[in-house]
Amino acid sequence: MAEIINDVTYDEQRKLKVDIYKPDKVGFGDKILLFWHGGGWFRGDKNSIRDLCQKISDKGFTVFAPNYSLAPQHTFPAAHQDSINFVKWLMHSEFVINKKPHITQIGASSGGTMALNIAGKYGFPTVTWSAPVSYSAWMKDHQNVTPAVDGRNELDLSDLHDINDAFYKYFTLAYAGSEDEKVLKKIDADSYDYSNLQQLLMINSADELSPIKYLLNFINFLAQNNHAVDLKLIAGKRHAMTYANQYLEDSLAYLLNAVK
């Protein structure tokens, strides 16, 4: 069973905290995994991934699960900057004892979008679960969609695609703060710097909240810039955490292979 160190402050100004899961009966090793929770940048919390983090720690990783600033109080680029600030804090913290630690990442949903930015900047081997990658193009293609957290109850929608679209538009606008295309383009995953990108596995369901059309466009963008990417497309409509337990072993095997 992992030893859990709760609520370590990594950003005094914003009062942001991280939970740390240390493998049982061992010190802080050089095998580190960052887990970025999802929630569309307007909800979600590190406490929601406790069970997964414990399972990951049982595989020998020291797991860091940070919280980050949430919309609408904190709009783009707040959460993205928090993730960068966290990495900077981590690298100078007492928890990293090896000068060249093996740092990996898993990002769920919007947490996966942030993980892509970190992967490009720092080169950490990364697995994303249903990371949304398009905001500016998606908004152009869905101008008639009414945003809603729960389209079924708020808008009386019954079709899952319509419900997903309403939610996608809601969290996009919540984080962007407006429909300003310049801001939306900066959130787009293809706007990030991938100079240091290493191993990347993207997992996505065939028909879910994060549309395949935009994911394939993003993969094409990476290919055009001579970056490798592994895609695991799974059948069905499940999004991120709803398939997490089924694909956790695959995700960890990928990351372990990357750092061995």
PDB file of C-alpha atoms in Angstrom:
ATOM      1  CA  MET A   1       0.000   0.000   0.000  1.00  0.00           C
ATOM      2  CA  ALA A   2       1.313   3.413  -0.959  1.00  0.00           C
ATOM      3  CA  GLU A   3       2.231   5.991   1.645  1.00  0.00           C
ATOM      4  CA  ILE A   4       0.231   9.146   0.885  1.00  0.00           C
ATOM      5  CA  ILE A   5       1.476  12.626   1.678  1.00  0.00           C
ATOM      6  CA  ASN A   6      -1.526  14.909   1.354  1.00  0.00           C
ATOM      7  CA  ASP A   7      -1.751  18.588   0.472  1.00  0.00           C
ATOM      8  CA  VAL A   8       1.853  19.605  -0.080  1.00  0.00           C
ATOM      9  CA  THR A   9       1.810  23.237  -1.235  1.00  0.00           C
ATOM     10  CA  TYR A  10       3.625  23.855  -4.501  1.00  0.00           C
ATOM     11  CA  ASP A  11       2.319  27.362  -5.193  1.00  0.00           C
ATOM     12  CA  GLU A  12       2.012  29.614  -2.150  1.00  0.00           C
ATOM     13  CA  GLN A  13       0.467  32.515  -4.051  1.00  0.00           C
ATOM     14  CA  ARG A  14      -2.400  30.510  -5.537  1.00  0.00           C
ATOM     15  CA  LYS A  15      -2.536  28.067  -2.624  1.00  0.00           C
ATOM     16  CA  LEU A  16      -2.201  25.074  -4.923  1.00  0.00           C
ATOM     17  CA  LYS A  17      -1.467  21.669  -3.461  1.00  0.00           C
ATOM     18  CA  VAL A  18      -0.322  18.249  -4.599  1.00  0.00           C
ATOM     19  CA  ASP A  19      -0.829  14.772  -3.151  1.00  0.00           C
ATOM     20  CA  ILE A  20       2.170  12.445  -3.278  1.00  0.00           C
ATOM     21  CA  TYR A  21       1.963   8.651  -3.355  1.00  0.00           C
ATOM     22  CA  LYS A  22       5.180   6.934  -2.341  1.00  0.00           C
ATOM     23  CA  PRO A  23       5.658   3.222  -3.027  1.00  0.00           C
ATOM     24  CA  ASP A  24       5.499   1.128   0.121  1.00  0.00           C
ATOM     25  CA  LYS A  25       8.749   0.563   2.032  1.00  0.00           C
ATOM     26  CA  VAL A  26      10.964   2.435  -0.410  1.00  0.00           C
ATOM     27  CA  GLY A  27      12.295   5.968  -0.569  1.00  0.00           C
ATOM     28  CA  PHE A  28      11.535   8.529  -3.217  1.00  0.00           C
ATOM     29  CA  GLY A  29      12.857   6.832  -6.325  1.00  0.00           C
ATOM     30  CA  ASP A  30      13.711   8.153  -9.750  1.00  0.00           C
ATOM     31  CA  LYS A  31      10.546   6.696 -11.310  1.00  0.00           C
ATOM     32  CA  ILE A  32       7.989   9.498 -11.138  1.00  0.00           C
ATOM     33  CA  LEU A  33       4.508   9.815 -12.633  1.00  0.00           C
ATOM     34  CA  LEU A  34       2.521  13.034 -12.828  1.00  0.00           C
ATOM     35  CA  PHE A  35      -1.245  12.532 -12.964  1.00  0.00           C
ATOM     36  CA  TRP A  36      -3.278  15.463 -14.281  1.00  0.00           C
ATOM     37  CA  HIS A  37      -6.955  15.150 -13.399  1.00  0.00           C
ATOM     38  CA  GLY A  38      -9.685  16.139 -15.837  1.00  0.00           C
ATOM     39  CA  GLY A  39     -12.870  18.128 -15.463  1.00  0.00           C
ATOM     40  CA  GLY A  40     -12.896  20.583 -18.343  1.00  0.00           C
ATOM     41  CA  TRP A  41     -10.787  23.096 -16.400  1.00  0.00           C
ATOM     42  CA  PHE A  42     -13.842  24.167 -14.393  1.00  0.00           C
ATOM     43  CA  ARG A  43     -14.175  21.223 -12.009  1.00  0.00           C
ATOM     44  CA  GLY A  44     -12.270  18.168 -10.849  1.00  0.00           C
ATOM     45  CA  ASP A  45      -9.857  17.572  -8.011  1.00  0.00           C
ATOM     46  CA  LYS A  46      -6.892  15.406  -7.121  1.00  0.00           C
ATOM     47  CA  ASN A  47      -9.067  13.514  -4.636  1.00  0.00           C
ATOM     48  CA  SER A  48     -11.059  12.023  -7.513  1.00  0.00           C
ATOM     49  CA  ILE A  49      -8.071   9.982  -8.677  1.00  0.00           C
ATOM     50  CA  ARG A  50      -6.879   8.598  -5.334  1.00  0.00           C
ATOM     51  CA  ASP A  51      -7.610   4.951  -6.139  1.00  0.00           C
ATOM     52  CA  LEU A  52      -5.836   5.137  -9.497  1.00  0.00           C
ATOM     53  CA  CYS A  53      -2.830   6.889  -7.981  1.00  0.00           C
ATOM     54  CA  GLN A  54      -2.536   4.177  -5.339  1.00  0.00           C
ATOM     55  CA  LYS A  55      -2.639   1.479  -8.023  1.00  0.00           C
ATOM     56  CA  ILE A  56       0.075   3.289  -9.981  1.00  0.00           C
ATOM     57  CA  SER A  57       2.246   3.689  -6.893  1.00  0.00           C
ATOM     58  CA  ASP A  58       1.899  -0.042  -6.227  1.00  0.00           C
ATOM     59  CA  LYS A  59       3.693  -0.517  -9.568  1.00  0.00           C
ATOM     60  CA  GLY A  60       6.741   1.326  -8.235  1.00  0.00           C
ATOM     61  CA  PHE A  61       6.055   4.912  -9.288  1.00  0.00           C
ATOM     62  CA  THR A  62       6.157   7.894  -6.975  1.00  0.00           C
ATOM     63  CA  VAL A  63       2.933   9.588  -8.080  1.00  0.00           C
ATOM     64  CA  PHE A  64       2.259  13.320  -7.923  1.00  0.00           C
ATOM     65  CA  ALA A  65      -1.359  14.433  -8.328  1.00  0.00           C
ATOM     66  CA  PRO A  66      -1.505  18.247  -8.451  1.00  0.00           C
ATOM     67  CA  ASN A  67      -4.512  20.485  -8.290  1.00  0.00           C
ATOM     68  CA  TYR A  68      -4.534  23.521 -10.555  1.00  0.00           C
ATOM     69  CA  SER A  69      -6.547  26.722 -10.935  1.00  0.00           C
ATOM     70  CA  LEU A  70     -10.083  26.303 -12.238  1.00  0.00           C
ATOM     71  CA  ALA A  71     -12.351  28.380 -14.457  1.00  0.00           C
ATOM     72  CA  PRO A  72     -14.334  30.561 -14.568  1.00  0.00           C
ATOM     73  CA  GLN A  73     -12.364  32.345 -11.844  1.00  0.00           C
ATOM     74  CA  HIS A  74      -9.113  31.448 -13.589  1.00  0.00           C
ATOM     75  CA  THR A  75      -9.211  31.409 -17.380  1.00  0.00           C
ATOM     76  CA  PHE A  76      -6.546  30.421 -19.906  1.00  0.00           C
ATOM     77  CA  PRO A  77      -3.588  30.250 -19.524  1.00  0.00           C
ATOM     78  CA  ALA A  78      -3.924  29.822 -15.736  1.00  0.00           C
ATOM     79  CA  ALA A  79      -4.116  26.019 -15.541  1.00  0.00           C
ATOM     80  CA  HIS A  80      -1.474  25.565 -18.248  1.00  0.00           C
ATOM     81  CA  GLN A  81       0.866  27.884 -16.364  1.00  0.00           C
ATOM     82  CA  ASP A  82       0.138  26.092 -13.096  1.00  0.00           C
ATOM     83  CA  SER A  83       1.275  22.820 -14.655  1.00  0.00           C
ATOM     84  CA  ILE A  84       4.545  24.404 -15.769  1.00  0.00           C
ATOM     85  CA  ASN A  85       5.031  25.977 -12.348  1.00  0.00           C
ATOM     86  CA  PHE A  86       4.442  22.581 -10.774  1.00  0.00           C
ATOM     87  CA  VAL A  87       7.156  20.922 -12.849  1.00  0.00           C
ATOM     88  CA  LYS A  88       9.604  23.698 -11.955  1.00  0.00           C
ATOM     89  CA  TRP A  89       8.732  23.282  -8.279  1.00  0.00           C
ATOM     90  CA  LEU A  90       9.077  19.504  -8.474  1.00  0.00           C
ATOM     91  CA  MET A  91      12.515  19.601 -10.073  1.00  0.00           C
ATOM     92  CA  HIS A  92      13.835  21.701  -7.187  1.00  0.00           C
ATOM     93  CA  SER A  93      11.958  19.888  -4.437  1.00  0.00           C
ATOM     94  CA  GLU A  94      13.186  17.438  -1.830  1.00  0.00           C
ATOM     95  CA  PHE A  95      11.174  14.718  -3.556  1.00  0.00           C
ATOM     96  CA  VAL A  96      13.486  14.503  -6.566  1.00  0.00           C
ATOM     97  CA  ILE A  97      16.742  12.977  -5.393  1.00  0.00           C
ATOM     98  CA  ASN A  98      18.137  11.950  -8.764  1.00  0.00           C
ATOM     99  CA  LYS A  99      19.499  14.702 -10.999  1.00  0.00           C
ATOM    100  CA  LYS A 100      18.038  12.856 -13.989  1.00  0.00           C
ATOM    101  CA  PRO A 101      14.770  11.355 -12.758  1.00  0.00           C
ATOM    102  CA  HIS A 102      12.514   9.345 -15.027  1.00  0.00           C
ATOM    103  CA  ILE A 103       9.403  11.527 -15.099  1.00  0.00           C
ATOM    104  CA  THR A 104       6.297  10.313 -16.936  1.00  0.00           C
ATOM    105  CA  GLN A 105       2.719  11.546 -17.207  1.00  0.00           C
ATOM    106  CA  ILE A 106      -0.877  10.479 -17.501  1.00  0.00           C
ATOM    107  CA  GLY A 107      -3.452  13.143 -18.320  1.00  0.00           C
ATOM    108  CA  ALA A 108      -7.199  12.512 -18.311  1.00  0.00           C
ATOM    109  CA  SER A 109      -9.412  14.576 -20.616  1.00  0.00           C
ATOM    110  CA  SER A 110      -8.485  18.277 -20.192  1.00  0.00           C
ATOM    111  CA  GLY A 111      -5.633  17.093 -17.981  1.00  0.00           C
ATOM    112  CA  GLY A 112      -4.393  15.296 -21.076  1.00  0.00           C
ATOM    113  CA  THR A 113      -4.420  18.547 -23.027  1.00  0.00           C
ATOM    114  CA  MET A 114      -2.133  20.093 -20.420  1.00  0.00           C
ATOM    115  CA  ALA A 115       0.030  16.970 -20.409  1.00  0.00           C
ATOM    116  CA  LEU A 116       0.616  17.461 -24.150  1.00  0.00           C
ATOM    117  CA  ASN A 117       1.967  20.939 -23.469  1.00  0.00           C
ATOM    118  CA  ILE A 118       4.272  19.604 -20.750  1.00  0.00           C
ATOM    119  CA  ALA A 119       5.377  16.692 -22.960  1.00  0.00           C
ATOM    120  CA  GLY A 120       6.429  19.058 -25.714  1.00  0.00           C
ATOM    121  CA  LYS A 121       8.247  21.348 -23.321  1.00  0.00           C
ATOM    122  CA  TYR A 122      10.032  18.790 -21.135  1.00  0.00           C
ATOM    123  CA  GLY A 123      10.041  15.540 -23.103  1.00  0.00           C
ATOM    124  CA  PHE A 124       8.326  13.444 -20.431  1.00  0.00           C
ATOM    125  CA  PRO A 125       6.903  10.173 -21.812  1.00  0.00           C
ATOM    126  CA  THR A 126       3.157  10.716 -21.770  1.00  0.00           C
ATOM    127  CA  VAL A 127      -0.158   8.906 -22.036  1.00  0.00           C
ATOM    128  CA  THR A 128      -3.348  10.868 -22.639  1.00  0.00           C
ATOM    129  CA  TRP A 129      -6.835   9.554 -22.071  1.00  0.00           C
ATOM    130  CA  SER A 130      -9.339  11.288 -24.364  1.00  0.00           C
ATOM    131  CA  ALA A 131      -7.468  14.587 -24.511  1.00  0.00           C
ATOM    132  CA  PRO A 132      -9.446  17.276 -26.377  1.00  0.00           C
ATOM    133  CA  VAL A 133      -7.058  18.839 -28.890  1.00  0.00           C
ATOM    134  CA  SER A 134      -9.169  21.325 -30.866  1.00  0.00           C
ATOM    135  CA  TYR A 135     -10.894  24.473 -29.678  1.00  0.00           C
ATOM    136  CA  SER A 136     -10.778  27.113 -32.427  1.00  0.00           C
ATOM    137  CA  ALA A 137     -11.776  24.731 -35.242  1.00  0.00           C
ATOM    138  CA  TRP A 138     -14.288  22.930 -33.032  1.00  0.00           C
ATOM    139  CA  MET A 139     -15.992  26.209 -32.131  1.00  0.00           C
ATOM    140  CA  LYS A 140     -16.200  27.213 -35.798  1.00  0.00           C
ATOM    141  CA  ASP A 141     -17.824  23.882 -36.607  1.00  0.00           C
ATOM    142  CA  HIS A 142     -20.364  24.122 -33.758  1.00  0.00           C
ATOM    143  CA  GLN A 143     -21.590  27.706 -33.817  1.00  0.00           C
ATOM    144  CA  ASN A 144     -25.216  26.717 -33.275  1.00  0.00           C
ATOM    145  CA  VAL A 145     -24.551  24.599 -30.183  1.00  0.00           C
ATOM    146  CA  THR A 146     -25.884  25.938 -26.873  1.00  0.00           C
ATOM    147  CA  PRO A 147     -23.388  25.396 -24.035  1.00  0.00           C
ATOM    148  CA  ALA A 148     -24.510  23.362 -21.020  1.00  0.00           C
ATOM    149  CA  VAL A 149     -22.917  21.272 -18.285  1.00  0.00           C
ATOM    150  CA  ASP A 150     -25.800  18.796 -18.417  1.00  0.00           C
ATOM    151  CA  GLY A 151     -27.567  19.125 -21.749  1.00  0.00           C
ATOM    152  CA  ARG A 152     -29.983  16.317 -20.939  1.00  0.00           C
ATOM    153  CA  ASN A 153     -31.526  18.175 -17.997  1.00  0.00           C
ATOM    154  CA  GLU A 154     -30.740  21.785 -18.900  1.00  0.00           C
ATOM    155  CA  LEU A 155     -31.667  21.684 -22.593  1.00  0.00           C
ATOM    156  CA  ASP A 156     -33.835  18.559 -22.769  1.00  0.00           C
ATOM    157  CA  LEU A 157     -31.377  16.900 -25.148  1.00  0.00           C
ATOM    158  CA  SER A 158     -31.569  13.153 -25.719  1.00  0.00           C
ATOM    159  CA  ASP A 159     -28.905  12.435 -28.347  1.00  0.00           C
ATOM    160  CA  LEU A 160     -25.507  11.713 -26.775  1.00  0.00           C
ATOM    161  CA  HIS A 161     -23.662  13.646 -29.477  1.00  0.00           C
ATOM    162  CA  ASP A 162     -25.758  16.736 -28.763  1.00  0.00           C
ATOM    163  CA  ILE A 163     -25.190  16.349 -25.019  1.00  0.00           C
ATOM    164  CA  ASN A 164     -21.448  15.985 -25.561  1.00  0.00           C
ATOM    165  CA  ASP A 165     -21.336  19.003 -27.866  1.00  0.00           C
ATOM    166  CA  ALA A 166     -23.152  21.161 -25.313  1.00  0.00           C
ATOM    167  CA  PHE A 167     -20.647  20.150 -22.642  1.00  0.00           C
ATOM    168  CA  TYR A 168     -17.637  20.615 -24.940  1.00  0.00           C
ATOM    169  CA  LYS A 169     -18.763  24.141 -25.739  1.00  0.00           C
ATOM    170  CA  TYR A 170     -19.415  24.897 -22.069  1.00  0.00           C
ATOM    171  CA  PHE A 171     -15.969  23.939 -20.805  1.00  0.00           C
ATOM    172  CA  THR A 172     -14.249  25.526 -23.800  1.00  0.00           C
ATOM    173  CA  LEU A 173     -15.911  28.879 -23.150  1.00  0.00           C
ATOM    174  CA  ALA A 174     -15.403  28.567 -19.391  1.00  0.00           C
ATOM    175  CA  TYR A 175     -11.638  28.189 -19.786  1.00  0.00           C
ATOM    176  CA  ALA A 176     -11.175  30.511 -22.760  1.00  0.00           C
ATOM    177  CA  GLY A 177     -13.304  33.180 -21.107  1.00  0.00           C
ATOM    178  CA  SER A 178     -14.828  34.199 -24.444  1.00  0.00           C
ATOM    179  CA  GLU A 179     -15.166  33.164 -28.078  1.00  0.00           C
ATOM    180  CA  ASP A 180     -12.040  35.121 -29.006  1.00  0.00           C
ATOM    181  CA  GLU A 181     -10.434  33.057 -31.771  1.00  0.00           C
ATOM    182  CA  LYS A 182      -6.940  34.242 -30.830  1.00  0.00           C
ATOM    183  CA  VAL A 183      -7.356  32.755 -27.355  1.00  0.00           C
ATOM    184  CA  LEU A 184      -8.939  29.558 -28.666  1.00  0.00           C
ATOM    185  CA  LYS A 185      -6.030  29.038 -31.051  1.00  0.00           C
ATOM    186  CA  LYS A 186      -3.590  29.291 -28.142  1.00  0.00           C
ATOM    187  CA  ILE A 187      -5.450  26.512 -26.342  1.00  0.00           C
ATOM    188  CA  ASP A 188      -5.367  24.298 -29.456  1.00  0.00           C
ATOM    189  CA  ALA A 189      -2.925  21.440 -28.943  1.00  0.00           C
ATOM    190  CA  ASP A 190      -1.267  22.132 -32.291  1.00  0.00           C
ATOM    191  CA  SER A 191      -0.175  25.556 -31.009  1.00  0.00           C
ATOM    192  CA  TYR A 192       2.162  24.070 -28.377  1.00  0.00           C
ATOM    193  CA  ASP A 193       5.917  23.753 -28.766  1.00  0.00           C
ATOM    194  CA  TYR A 194       6.814  20.097 -29.344  1.00  0.00           C
ATOM    195  CA  SER A 195      10.554  20.587 -29.707  1.00  0.00           C
ATOM    196  CA  ASN A 196      11.290  18.082 -26.943  1.00  0.00           C
ATOM    197  CA  LEU A 197       8.450  15.626 -27.534  1.00  0.00           C
ATOM    198  CA  GLN A 198       9.410  12.011 -26.857  1.00  0.00           C
ATOM    199  CA  GLN A 199       7.123   9.005 -26.379  1.00  0.00           C
ATOM    200  CA  LEU A 200       3.419   9.824 -26.647  1.00  0.00           C
ATOM    201  CA  LEU A 201       0.472   7.420 -26.469  1.00  0.00           C
ATOM    202  CA  MET A 202      -2.978   8.870 -27.072  1.00  0.00           C
ATOM    203  CA  ILE A 203      -5.983   6.728 -26.124  1.00  0.00           C
ATOM    204  CA  ASN A 204      -9.442   7.676 -27.374  1.00  0.00           C
ATOM    205  CA  SER A 205     -12.795   6.021 -27.886  1.00  0.00           C
ATOM    206  CA  ALA A 206     -14.185   5.837 -31.393  1.00  0.00           C
ATOM    207  CA  ASP A 207     -17.309   7.907 -30.716  1.00  0.00           C
ATOM    208  CA  GLU A 208     -17.002  10.059 -27.615  1.00  0.00           C
ATOM    209  CA  LEU A 209     -16.741  13.587 -26.169  1.00  0.00           C
ATOM    210  CA  SER A 210     -13.316  14.167 -27.751  1.00  0.00           C
ATOM    211  CA  PRO A 211     -14.041  13.756 -31.482  1.00  0.00           C
ATOM    212  CA  ILE A 212     -11.822  11.534 -33.601  1.00  0.00           C
ATOM    213  CA  LYS A 213     -11.911  13.990 -36.514  1.00  0.00           C
ATOM    214  CA  TYR A 214      -9.906  16.587 -34.604  1.00  0.00           C
ATOM    215  CA  LEU A 215      -7.627  14.003 -33.007  1.00  0.00           C
ATOM    216  CA  LEU A 216      -6.622  12.659 -36.421  1.00  0.00           C
ATOM    217  CA  ASN A 217      -5.966  16.204 -37.618  1.00  0.00           C
ATOM    218  CA  PHE A 218      -3.678  16.685 -34.631  1.00  0.00           C
ATOM    219  CA  ILE A 219      -1.834  13.435 -35.321  1.00  0.00           C
ATOM    220  CA  ASN A 220      -1.382  14.580 -38.910  1.00  0.00           C
ATOM    221  CA  PHE A 221       0.082  17.829 -37.570  1.00  0.00           C
ATOM    222  CA  LEU A 222       2.584  15.877 -35.457  1.00  0.00           C
ATOM    223  CA  ALA A 223       3.509  13.692 -38.431  1.00  0.00           C
ATOM    224  CA  GLN A 224       4.062  16.722 -40.651  1.00  0.00           C
ATOM    225  CA  ASN A 225       6.493  17.983 -38.038  1.00  0.00           C
ATOM    226  CA  ASN A 226       8.302  14.624 -37.880  1.00  0.00           C
ATOM    227  CA  HIS A 227       7.025  13.620 -34.444  1.00  0.00           C
ATOM    228  CA  ALA A 228       6.142  10.052 -33.528  1.00  0.00           C
ATOM    229  CA  VAL A 229       2.864   9.277 -31.783  1.00  0.00           C
ATOM    230  CA  ASP A 230       1.107   6.068 -30.803  1.00  0.00           C
ATOM    231  CA  LEU A 231      -2.686   5.996 -31.067  1.00  0.00           C
ATOM    232  CA  LYS A 232      -4.897   3.448 -29.355  1.00  0.00           C
ATOM    233  CA  LEU A 233      -8.446   3.750 -30.647  1.00  0.00           C
ATOM    234  CA  ILE A 234     -10.946   1.765 -28.619  1.00  0.00           C
ATOM    235  CA  ALA A 235     -14.490   0.866 -29.592  1.00  0.00           C
ATOM    236  CA  GLY A 236     -17.420   2.586 -27.961  1.00  0.00           C
ATOM    237  CA  LYS A 237     -18.367   5.929 -26.471  1.00  0.00           C
ATOM    238  CA  ARG A 238     -16.479   5.948 -23.165  1.00  0.00           C
ATOM    239  CA  HIS A 239     -14.493   9.033 -22.205  1.00  0.00           C
ATOM    240  CA  ALA A 240     -11.267   9.144 -20.190  1.00  0.00           C
ATOM    241  CA  MET A 241     -11.949   8.025 -16.615  1.00  0.00           C
ATOM    242  CA  THR A 242     -14.763   5.708 -17.673  1.00  0.00           C
ATOM    243  CA  TYR A 243     -12.193   3.399 -19.295  1.00  0.00           C
ATOM    244  CA  ALA A 244      -9.278   4.257 -17.004  1.00  0.00           C
ATOM    245  CA  ASN A 245      -9.176   1.025 -15.027  1.00  0.00           C
ATOM    246  CA  GLN A 246      -9.356  -1.107 -18.165  1.00  0.00           C
ATOM    247  CA  TYR A 247      -6.417   0.643 -19.830  1.00  0.00           C
ATOM    248  CA  LEU A 248      -4.289   1.534 -16.814  1.00  0.00           C
ATOM    249  CA  GLU A 249      -2.046  -1.519 -17.244  1.00  0.00           C
ATOM    250  CA  ASP A 250      -1.468  -0.718 -20.932  1.00  0.00           C
ATOM    251  CA  SER A 251      -0.681   2.880 -20.048  1.00  0.00           C
ATOM    252  CA  LEU A 252       1.824   1.966 -17.338  1.00  0.00           C
ATOM    253  CA  ALA A 253       3.472  -0.681 -19.514  1.00  0.00           C
ATOM    254  CA  TYR A 254       3.980   1.962 -22.200  1.00  0.00           C
ATOM    255  CA  LEU A 255       5.543   4.389 -19.729  1.00  0.00           C
ATOM    256  CA  LEU A 256       7.725   1.745 -18.088  1.00  0.00           C
ATOM    257  CA  ASN A 257       9.039   0.712 -21.480  1.00  0.00           C
ATOM    258  CA  ALA A 258       9.844   4.350 -22.220  1.00  0.00           C
ATOM    259  CA  VAL A 259      12.025   4.789 -19.134  1.00  0.00           C
ATOM    260  CA  LYS A 260      13.640   1.370 -18.798  1.00  0.00           C
TER     261      LYS A 260
END
